Structure formats: structure tokens, C-alpha cells
mmCIF file of C-alpha atoms in Angstrom:
data_model
loop_
_atom_site.group_PDB
_atom_site.id
_atom_site.type_symbol
_atom_site.label_atom_id
_atom_site.label_comp_id
_atom_site.label_asym_id
_atom_site.label_seq_id
_atom_site.Cartn_x
_atom_site.Cartn_y
_atom_site.Cartn_z
ATOM 1 C CA MET A 22 111.625 103.379 85.036
ATOM 2 C CA THR A 23 113.391 102.351 88.147
ATOM 3 C CA ASN A 24 115.625 99.266 88.454
ATOM 4 C CA SER A 25 112.999 97.458 90.941
ATOM 5 C CA LYS A 26 110.396 97.826 88.263
ATOM 6 C CA ASP A 27 112.639 96.653 85.481
ATOM 7 C CA ARG A 28 113.572 93.570 87.416
ATOM 8 C CA SER A 29 110.097 92.789 88.573
ATOM 9 C CA GLN A 30 108.993 93.122 85.006
ATOM 10 C CA GLN A 31 111.715 90.732 83.838
ATOM 11 C CA ILE A 32 110.615 88.262 86.529
ATOM 12 C CA ASP A 33 107.099 88.454 85.496
ATOM 13 C CA GLN A 34 108.035 87.640 81.805
ATOM 14 C CA LEU A 35 110.161 84.800 82.915
ATOM 15 C CA ARG A 36 107.251 83.324 85.012
ATOM 16 C CA THR A 37 104.852 83.558 81.995
ATOM 17 C CA LEU A 38 107.352 81.725 80.028
ATOM 18 C CA ILE A 39 107.781 78.926 82.378
ATOM 19 C CA ARG A 40 104.183 78.568 83.391
ATOM 20 C CA ASP A 41 102.708 75.205 82.881
ATOM 21 C CA ILE A 42 106.196 73.487 82.671
ATOM 22 C CA GLU A 43 106.434 70.952 85.259
ATOM 23 C CA TYR A 44 110.030 69.633 85.082
ATOM 24 C CA VAL A 45 113.162 71.039 84.077
ATOM 25 C CA MET A 46 116.810 69.541 83.658
ATOM 26 C CA LEU A 47 119.177 71.038 86.239
ATOM 27 C CA THR A 48 122.780 70.824 84.923
ATOM 28 C CA THR A 49 125.820 70.853 87.515
ATOM 29 C CA VAL A 50 129.685 70.774 87.141
ATOM 30 C CA ASP A 51 131.233 67.705 88.653
ATOM 31 C CA ASP A 52 134.851 68.014 89.935
ATOM 32 C CA ASP A 53 136.627 66.822 86.719
ATOM 33 C CA GLY A 54 134.607 69.758 85.042
ATOM 34 C CA SER A 55 132.034 67.356 83.343
ATOM 35 C CA LEU A 56 128.422 68.500 83.221
ATOM 36 C CA HIS A 57 125.868 66.558 84.790
ATOM 37 C CA SER A 58 122.092 66.865 84.226
ATOM 38 C CA ARG A 59 119.073 65.314 86.100
ATOM 39 C CA PRO A 60 115.328 66.073 86.035
ATOM 40 C CA MET A 61 113.869 68.113 88.684
ATOM 41 C CA SER A 62 110.116 69.210 89.510
ATOM 42 C CA ILE A 63 109.239 72.738 89.749
ATOM 43 C CA PHE A 64 106.725 73.085 92.441
ATOM 44 C CA SER A 65 106.182 76.825 92.524
ATOM 45 C CA ASP A 66 106.837 79.891 90.612
ATOM 46 C CA ILE A 67 109.970 82.015 90.552
ATOM 47 C CA ASP A 68 109.705 84.133 93.764
ATOM 48 C CA ALA A 69 109.997 88.020 93.749
ATOM 49 C CA ASP A 70 113.494 88.157 94.196
ATOM 50 C CA GLY A 71 114.035 86.157 91.046
ATOM 51 C CA LYS A 72 114.933 82.577 92.595
ATOM 52 C CA LEU A 73 113.492 79.322 91.888
ATOM 53 C CA TRP A 74 113.381 76.755 94.731
ATOM 54 C CA PHE A 75 113.786 72.686 94.250
ATOM 55 C CA PHE A 76 113.362 70.243 97.124
ATOM 56 C CA THR A 77 116.550 67.771 97.394
ATOM 57 C CA SER A 78 118.170 65.364 99.545
ATOM 58 C CA ALA A 79 121.073 67.130 101.355
ATOM 59 C CA ASP A 80 123.191 64.126 100.791
ATOM 60 C CA SER A 81 122.768 63.797 96.987
ATOM 61 C CA HIS A 82 125.567 64.071 94.402
ATOM 62 C CA LYS A 83 123.926 67.292 92.973
ATOM 63 C CA VAL A 84 124.539 68.777 96.286
ATOM 64 C CA PHE A 85 128.026 67.878 96.585
ATOM 65 C CA GLU A 86 128.721 69.380 92.969
ATOM 66 C CA ILE A 87 127.139 72.785 93.891
ATOM 67 C CA GLU A 88 128.971 72.935 97.153
ATOM 68 C CA ARG A 89 132.079 73.093 94.879
ATOM 69 C CA ARG A 90 130.845 74.939 92.077
ATOM 70 C CA GLN A 91 127.632 77.180 92.467
ATOM 71 C CA GLN A 92 126.968 77.765 88.912
ATOM 72 C CA VAL A 93 124.141 75.860 87.247
ATOM 73 C CA ASN A 94 121.887 75.642 84.116
ATOM 74 C CA ILE A 95 118.151 75.007 84.148
ATOM 75 C CA SER A 96 116.788 73.768 80.832
ATOM 76 C CA LEU A 97 113.000 73.984 80.290
ATOM 77 C CA SER A 98 110.959 73.175 77.109
ATOM 78 C CA SER A 99 107.297 73.204 76.049
ATOM 79 C CA PRO A 100 107.363 71.844 72.478
ATOM 80 C CA ASP A 101 103.921 72.249 71.901
ATOM 81 C CA LYS A 102 104.110 75.998 72.343
ATOM 82 C CA GLN A 103 107.535 76.104 70.614
ATOM 83 C CA ARG A 104 109.000 77.592 73.759
ATOM 84 C CA TYR A 105 112.557 76.810 74.937
ATOM 85 C CA ILE A 106 114.304 78.442 78.027
ATOM 86 C CA SER A 107 117.805 78.136 79.348
ATOM 87 C CA ILE A 108 118.371 79.705 82.781
ATOM 88 C CA LEU A 109 121.864 80.395 84.102
ATOM 89 C CA GLY A 110 122.073 81.018 87.792
ATOM 90 C CA THR A 111 124.055 80.111 91.017
ATOM 91 C CA ALA A 112 122.542 77.643 93.568
ATOM 92 C CA GLU A 113 123.064 76.933 97.334
ATOM 93 C CA LEU A 114 121.614 74.598 99.848
ATOM 94 C CA VAL A 115 119.202 75.804 102.158
ATOM 95 C CA ARG A 116 118.077 73.754 105.400
ATOM 96 C CA ASP A 117 116.206 76.306 107.458
ATOM 97 C CA ARG A 118 113.036 74.445 108.686
ATOM 98 C CA ASN A 119 110.642 77.549 107.967
ATOM 99 C CA GLU A 120 111.547 77.702 104.311
ATOM 100 C CA LEU A 121 110.820 74.094 104.012
ATOM 101 C CA GLN A 122 107.551 74.446 105.865
ATOM 102 C CA GLU A 123 106.728 77.325 103.980
ATOM 103 C CA LYS A 124 107.436 75.610 100.433
ATOM 104 C CA TRP A 125 106.302 72.113 101.243
ATOM 105 C CA GLN A 126 103.375 70.741 99.146
ATOM 106 C CA PRO A 127 101.802 67.196 99.317
ATOM 107 C CA LYS A 128 102.760 66.347 95.794
ATOM 108 C CA LEU A 129 106.334 66.278 96.863
ATOM 109 C CA GLN A 130 105.467 63.258 98.942
ATOM 110 C CA THR A 131 106.063 61.061 96.017
ATOM 111 C CA TRP A 132 109.762 61.666 96.293
ATOM 112 C CA PHE A 133 110.073 62.314 99.909
ATOM 113 C CA PRO A 134 107.819 59.780 101.484
ATOM 114 C CA GLN A 135 108.192 60.838 105.239
ATOM 115 C CA GLY A 136 107.490 64.487 104.116
ATOM 116 C CA LEU A 137 108.826 67.221 106.486
ATOM 117 C CA ASP A 138 110.216 64.594 108.423
ATOM 118 C CA GLU A 139 112.517 63.206 105.692
ATOM 119 C CA PRO A 140 116.026 63.283 107.506
ATOM 120 C CA ASN A 141 118.045 64.920 104.614
ATOM 121 C CA LEU A 142 115.489 67.272 103.320
ATOM 122 C CA ALA A 143 116.705 70.442 102.097
ATOM 123 C CA LEU A 144 116.118 73.072 99.422
ATOM 124 C CA LEU A 145 118.111 74.176 96.411
ATOM 125 C CA LYS A 146 117.798 77.908 95.956
ATOM 126 C CA VAL A 147 118.806 79.082 92.476
ATOM 127 C CA ASN A 148 119.470 82.621 91.938
ATOM 128 C CA ILE A 149 118.809 83.412 88.466
ATOM 129 C CA ASN A 150 121.213 85.611 86.635
ATOM 130 C CA LYS A 151 120.221 85.089 82.879
ATOM 131 C CA ALA A 152 117.568 83.291 80.811
ATOM 132 C CA ASP A 153 117.903 82.758 77.060
ATOM 133 C CA TYR A 154 114.478 81.809 75.502
ATOM 134 C CA TRP A 155 112.991 80.831 72.006
ATOM 135 C CA ASP A 156 109.298 81.242 71.767
ATOM 136 C CA SER A 157 108.176 80.690 68.431
ATOM 137 C CA PRO A 158 108.640 78.267 65.482
ATOM 138 C CA SER A 159 110.498 80.946 63.368
ATOM 139 C CA SER A 160 112.777 82.181 66.100
ATOM 140 C CA SER A 161 116.372 81.094 65.169
ATOM 141 C CA ARG A 162 117.872 83.699 67.650
ATOM 142 C CA SER A 163 117.552 83.626 71.363
ATOM 143 C CA GLN A 164 115.941 86.391 73.350
ATOM 144 C CA ILE A 165 117.622 87.489 76.888
ATOM 145 C CA ILE A 166 116.354 88.285 80.135
ATOM 146 C CA ASN A 167 119.396 89.429 82.072
ATOM 147 C CA LEU A 168 118.162 89.710 85.841
ATOM 148 C CA LEU A 169 121.961 90.250 86.900
ATOM 149 C CA GLU A 170 122.512 93.466 84.855
ATOM 150 C CA VAL A 171 118.989 94.873 85.735
ATOM 151 C CA ALA A 172 120.111 94.370 89.460
ATOM 152 C CA HIS A 173 123.333 96.324 89.087
ATOM 153 C CA ARG A 174 121.939 99.202 87.009
#
């Protein structure tokens, strides 16, 4: 099996795990080393390159934190399915107008009333490196999806 097939299968597996989960907790690292988490809405699937995208305001504190330390964690849960996922990755701010237009969805108007005309509208691109997940009531050990290793084989 080739690296691209391995990676594609891993991404598909992770997509299946997070399907139907609408909100995540995004954790960043502040200047003093403390962890800061906040809820974020998932508006789309993981893309073919293993990236998650979130709309944000470019002047938010999370962006300030990410500009200094790109490492983030995304926590997801679906308790009714006994599924818990922790994603480790690196984030960066994207202000490309074409990307914003391509990824925009009307439901985002709740957070960004001016839509694509919102003055500080931007995207956070999270490059997924690794995901740990638990997906059964009897699972006490996590299973791992390691996109970083698959990409470097």
C-alpha cells in the first residue's frame, strides 16, 4: 500500500469518527504556558489533506496565542456513542478571500452577522498530526491515528 492510500484511509477513518459532532473544544497555549480552551463549531469535514477549518475573528485572543505557539488540541465527544477523540495539530491563520468564500456557510451568520463582509473574518487551519480516540464502553486504552507518521514514511 502506498503512503497516499495509508494517509487517505486514516483521514477517512477520522472523518467517520467525528461525523455528527457539531462542536469541539479548541485548546491553545497562552504566553505564560497555561492552556486555554473554548468551544468552536465544526462546519465541514476534514479536507483531503488532513486539515480542519474553523471560522474566527482575526483579532481574537486565540489567534494571538496561535501566532506565538501553533500547537493546538481539539477535543470532541459523542457520549451517546461512547466516542471520544483528542486531536493534536498545528494551527495557522488564513485570510485568503477565496478560501473564505469557498468555505462560507449561511449558518455561520449566527457568529458573524455581516457574513463575508465581517471586518476581521478569517479562518483557522488546523493541520492534524495525530488523533487518539476511544470508541466503545469497554475501551480503556486509546487507539491512535497518526497522520504525521503516515506522511513521512
